Amino acid sequence: MNGWLFWIGIIAALVVAAALIEAYVKRNKKRKLVDMRPDPDELKRRPWQPDGVTKVNDIDKVHEKNQEQEERNWREGLRYFRRK
């Protein structure tokens, strides 16, 4: 039992030492928020669109079509349940 406590203490000491070393190494490395922003060219490109431009009108058309279908399905469902 005493041997287990020794090894657990060694591992805990190594974890603490690693954290202290990391804090010491990183203490004076500050980055501006501007440096952490992603590249604007990467943000323009979308993997599913070769030109990189999102076609919002197409998305709106699909959404409107889905809304119309949803309304029709709802009305048909009400008629179906009223018959029973």
Short mmCIF file of N, CA and C in Angstrom, two decimals:
data_model
loop_
_atom_site.label_atom_id
_atom_site.label_comp_id
_atom_site.label_asym_id
_atom_site.label_seq_id
_atom_site.Cartn_x
_atom_site.Cartn_y
_atom_site.Cartn_z
N MET A 1 0.83 -1.19 0.00
CA MET A 1 0.00 0.00 0.00
C MET A 1 0.86 1.25 0.00
N ASN A 2 1.94 1.19 0.72
CA ASN A 2 2.83 2.35 0.80
C ASN A 2 3.48 2.64 -0.54
N GLY A 3 3.73 1.60 -1.35
CA GLY A 3 4.32 1.77 -2.67
C GLY A 3 3.37 2.50 -3.62
N TRP A 4 2.07 2.21 -3.50
CA TRP A 4 1.08 2.89 -4.34
C TRP A 4 1.05 4.38 -4.05
N LEU A 5 1.08 4.73 -2.80
CA LEU A 5 1.06 6.15 -2.43
C LEU A 5 2.29 6.87 -2.96
N PHE A 6 3.42 6.18 -2.94
CA PHE A 6 4.65 6.77 -3.46
C PHE A 6 4.50 7.09 -4.95
N TRP A 7 3.98 6.13 -5.73
CA TRP A 7 3.85 6.35 -7.18
C TRP A 7 2.79 7.40 -7.50
N ILE A 8 1.70 7.42 -6.76
CA ILE A 8 0.68 8.44 -6.95
C ILE A 8 1.26 9.83 -6.65
N GLY A 9 2.07 9.91 -5.60
CA GLY A 9 2.71 11.19 -5.26
C GLY A 9 3.68 11.63 -6.35
N ILE A 10 4.42 10.71 -6.93
CA ILE A 10 5.36 11.03 -8.02
C ILE A 10 4.60 11.56 -9.24
N ILE A 11 3.51 10.88 -9.61
CA ILE A 11 2.72 11.30 -10.77
C ILE A 11 2.10 12.67 -10.53
N ALA A 12 1.58 12.91 -9.33
CA ALA A 12 1.00 14.21 -9.01
C ALA A 12 2.06 15.31 -9.08
N ALA A 13 3.26 15.01 -8.59
CA ALA A 13 4.35 15.99 -8.64
C ALA A 13 4.74 16.30 -10.08
N LEU A 14 4.75 15.27 -10.94
CA LEU A 14 5.07 15.50 -12.35
C LEU A 14 4.01 16.36 -13.05
N VAL A 15 2.74 16.14 -12.73
CA VAL A 15 1.66 16.95 -13.32
C VAL A 15 1.78 18.40 -12.88
N VAL A 16 2.05 18.62 -11.62
CA VAL A 16 2.21 19.98 -11.10
C VAL A 16 3.43 20.64 -11.74
N ALA A 17 4.52 19.91 -11.87
CA ALA A 17 5.73 20.46 -12.48
C ALA A 17 5.48 20.83 -13.94
N ALA A 18 4.75 19.98 -14.66
CA ALA A 18 4.45 20.28 -16.06
C ALA A 18 3.60 21.54 -16.18
N ALA A 19 2.63 21.70 -15.29
CA ALA A 19 1.78 22.90 -15.31
C ALA A 19 2.59 24.16 -15.01
N LEU A 20 3.49 24.06 -14.05
CA LEU A 20 4.33 25.21 -13.71
C LEU A 20 5.28 25.58 -14.86
N ILE A 21 5.85 24.57 -15.51
CA ILE A 21 6.75 24.84 -16.64
C ILE A 21 5.97 25.48 -17.78
N GLU A 22 4.78 24.99 -18.06
CA GLU A 22 3.98 25.57 -19.14
C GLU A 22 3.61 27.02 -18.83
N ALA A 23 3.23 27.30 -17.59
CA ALA A 23 2.89 28.67 -17.20
C ALA A 23 4.10 29.58 -17.32
N TYR A 24 5.27 29.09 -16.95
CA TYR A 24 6.49 29.89 -17.03
C TYR A 24 6.85 30.21 -18.48
N VAL A 25 6.71 29.22 -19.35
CA VAL A 25 7.08 29.41 -20.76
C VAL A 25 6.10 30.37 -21.45
N LYS A 26 4.83 30.28 -21.11
CA LYS A 26 3.82 31.08 -21.80
C LYS A 26 3.55 32.43 -21.15
N ARG A 27 4.24 32.79 -20.10
CA ARG A 27 3.86 33.96 -19.32
C ARG A 27 3.95 35.27 -20.09
N ASN A 28 4.91 35.44 -20.97
CA ASN A 28 5.07 36.72 -21.67
C ASN A 28 4.64 36.66 -23.13
N LYS A 29 3.97 35.63 -23.52
CA LYS A 29 3.52 35.51 -24.90
C LYS A 29 2.07 35.97 -24.98
N LYS A 30 1.88 37.21 -25.40
CA LYS A 30 0.54 37.75 -25.54
C LYS A 30 0.25 37.93 -27.02
N ARG A 31 -0.97 37.63 -27.40
CA ARG A 31 -1.37 37.81 -28.79
C ARG A 31 -2.55 38.77 -28.84
N LYS A 32 -2.58 39.56 -29.88
CA LYS A 32 -3.70 40.46 -30.08
C LYS A 32 -4.87 39.65 -30.63
N LEU A 33 -6.08 40.16 -30.40
CA LEU A 33 -7.26 39.48 -30.93
C LEU A 33 -7.26 39.48 -32.45
N VAL A 34 -6.68 40.51 -33.04
CA VAL A 34 -6.62 40.59 -34.50
C VAL A 34 -5.80 39.44 -35.07
N ASP A 35 -4.76 39.06 -34.36
CA ASP A 35 -3.91 37.95 -34.83
C ASP A 35 -4.61 36.61 -34.73
N MET A 36 -5.63 36.51 -33.89
CA MET A 36 -6.30 35.23 -33.69
C MET A 36 -7.49 35.05 -34.63
N ARG A 37 -7.84 36.08 -35.40
CA ARG A 37 -8.97 35.96 -36.32
C ARG A 37 -8.60 35.02 -37.48
N PRO A 38 -9.59 34.30 -38.01
CA PRO A 38 -9.31 33.44 -39.16
C PRO A 38 -9.07 34.28 -40.42
N ASP A 39 -8.46 33.67 -41.39
CA ASP A 39 -8.17 34.35 -42.64
C ASP A 39 -9.48 34.69 -43.36
N PRO A 40 -9.68 35.96 -43.78
CA PRO A 40 -10.93 36.32 -44.46
C PRO A 40 -11.18 35.54 -45.74
N ASP A 41 -10.13 35.18 -46.45
CA ASP A 41 -10.31 34.40 -47.68
C ASP A 41 -10.87 33.02 -47.38
N GLU A 42 -10.49 32.44 -46.26
CA GLU A 42 -11.03 31.14 -45.88
C GLU A 42 -12.51 31.24 -45.53
N LEU A 43 -12.90 32.37 -44.93
CA LEU A 43 -14.30 32.54 -44.56
C LEU A 43 -15.19 32.70 -45.78
N LYS A 44 -14.67 33.24 -46.86
CA LYS A 44 -15.46 33.43 -48.07
C LYS A 44 -15.74 32.11 -48.76
N ARG A 45 -14.82 31.19 -48.72
CA ARG A 45 -14.96 29.91 -49.43
C ARG A 45 -15.83 28.95 -48.64
N ARG A 46 -16.72 28.32 -49.33
CA ARG A 46 -17.52 27.25 -48.76
C ARG A 46 -17.22 26.01 -49.57
N PRO A 47 -17.05 24.87 -48.91
CA PRO A 47 -16.67 23.66 -49.64
C PRO A 47 -17.72 23.19 -50.64
N TRP A 48 -18.98 23.53 -50.40
CA TRP A 48 -20.03 23.05 -51.29
C TRP A 48 -20.31 24.01 -52.44
N GLN A 49 -19.67 25.17 -52.45
CA GLN A 49 -19.89 26.13 -53.53
C GLN A 49 -18.54 26.54 -54.12
N PRO A 50 -18.33 26.27 -55.40
CA PRO A 50 -17.02 26.56 -55.98
C PRO A 50 -16.69 28.05 -56.04
N ASP A 51 -17.69 28.91 -56.17
CA ASP A 51 -17.40 30.33 -56.25
C ASP A 51 -17.26 30.98 -54.88
N GLY A 52 -17.66 30.27 -53.83
CA GLY A 52 -17.48 30.77 -52.48
C GLY A 52 -18.56 31.72 -52.01
N VAL A 53 -19.58 31.98 -52.81
CA VAL A 53 -20.63 32.91 -52.42
C VAL A 53 -21.87 32.12 -52.03
N THR A 54 -22.41 32.43 -50.88
CA THR A 54 -23.61 31.75 -50.44
C THR A 54 -24.81 32.34 -51.17
N LYS A 55 -25.57 31.50 -51.77
CA LYS A 55 -26.74 31.95 -52.52
C LYS A 55 -27.95 31.93 -51.59
N VAL A 56 -28.21 33.06 -50.96
CA VAL A 56 -29.25 33.15 -49.96
C VAL A 56 -30.63 33.05 -50.60
N ASN A 57 -30.78 33.55 -51.83
CA ASN A 57 -32.09 33.49 -52.48
C ASN A 57 -32.53 32.05 -52.68
N ASP A 58 -31.62 31.18 -53.04
CA ASP A 58 -31.97 29.77 -53.21
C ASP A 58 -32.42 29.16 -51.89
N ILE A 59 -31.77 29.50 -50.82
CA ILE A 59 -32.13 28.98 -49.50
C ILE A 59 -33.52 29.49 -49.12
N ASP A 60 -33.80 30.76 -49.40
CA ASP A 60 -35.12 31.31 -49.08
C ASP A 60 -36.22 30.63 -49.89
N LYS A 61 -35.94 30.32 -51.15
CA LYS A 61 -36.94 29.65 -51.99
C LYS A 61 -37.26 28.26 -51.43
N VAL A 62 -36.25 27.54 -51.05
CA VAL A 62 -36.46 26.20 -50.49
C VAL A 62 -37.24 26.29 -49.18
N HIS A 63 -36.92 27.30 -48.36
CA HIS A 63 -37.61 27.47 -47.09
C HIS A 63 -39.10 27.78 -47.32
N GLU A 64 -39.40 28.66 -48.26
CA GLU A 64 -40.79 28.99 -48.57
C GLU A 64 -41.55 27.75 -49.07
N LYS A 65 -40.90 26.97 -49.93
CA LYS A 65 -41.53 25.76 -50.44
C LYS A 65 -41.83 24.79 -49.31
N ASN A 66 -40.90 24.65 -48.38
CA ASN A 66 -41.11 23.76 -47.24
C ASN A 66 -42.25 24.26 -46.35
N GLN A 67 -42.34 25.58 -46.17
CA GLN A 67 -43.42 26.13 -45.36
C GLN A 67 -44.78 25.86 -45.99
N GLU A 68 -44.88 26.01 -47.32
CA GLU A 68 -46.13 25.73 -48.02
C GLU A 68 -46.51 24.25 -47.87
N GLN A 69 -45.54 23.38 -48.02
CA GLN A 69 -45.78 21.94 -47.89
C GLN A 69 -46.22 21.61 -46.47
N GLU A 70 -45.61 22.26 -45.51
CA GLU A 70 -45.96 22.03 -44.11
C GLU A 70 -47.41 22.44 -43.85
N GLU A 71 -47.83 23.58 -44.40
CA GLU A 71 -49.20 24.05 -44.23
C GLU A 71 -50.19 23.07 -44.86
N ARG A 72 -49.88 22.60 -46.08
CA ARG A 72 -50.76 21.64 -46.75
C ARG A 72 -50.87 20.35 -45.95
N ASN A 73 -49.74 19.86 -45.48
CA ASN A 73 -49.75 18.62 -44.70
C ASN A 73 -50.57 18.77 -43.42
N TRP A 74 -50.48 19.93 -42.79
CA TRP A 74 -51.20 20.17 -41.55
C TRP A 74 -52.70 20.14 -41.82
N ARG A 75 -53.14 20.83 -42.91
CA ARG A 75 -54.56 20.85 -43.25
C ARG A 75 -55.08 19.45 -43.58
N GLU A 76 -54.31 18.71 -44.37
CA GLU A 76 -54.72 17.35 -44.72
C GLU A 76 -54.79 16.45 -43.49
N GLY A 77 -53.90 16.65 -42.58
CA GLY A 77 -53.91 15.87 -41.35
C GLY A 77 -55.13 16.15 -40.51
N LEU A 78 -55.55 17.44 -40.46
CA LEU A 78 -56.75 17.77 -39.71
C LEU A 78 -57.98 17.11 -40.34
N ARG A 79 -58.06 17.15 -41.67
CA ARG A 79 -59.20 16.51 -42.35
C ARG A 79 -59.22 15.01 -42.07
N TYR A 80 -58.06 14.40 -42.06
CA TYR A 80 -57.97 12.95 -41.83
C TYR A 80 -58.46 12.59 -40.43
N PHE A 81 -58.04 13.37 -39.42
CA PHE A 81 -58.42 13.04 -38.05
C PHE A 81 -59.87 13.41 -37.75
N ARG A 82 -60.42 14.39 -38.46
CA ARG A 82 -61.83 14.74 -38.24
C ARG A 82 -62.76 13.66 -38.77
N ARG A 83 -62.33 12.94 -39.81
CA ARG A 83 -63.16 11.88 -40.38
C ARG A 83 -63.30 10.71 -39.43
N LYS A 84 -62.30 10.47 -38.60
CA LYS A 84 -62.33 9.28 -37.73
C LYS A 84 -63.23 9.46 -36.55
#
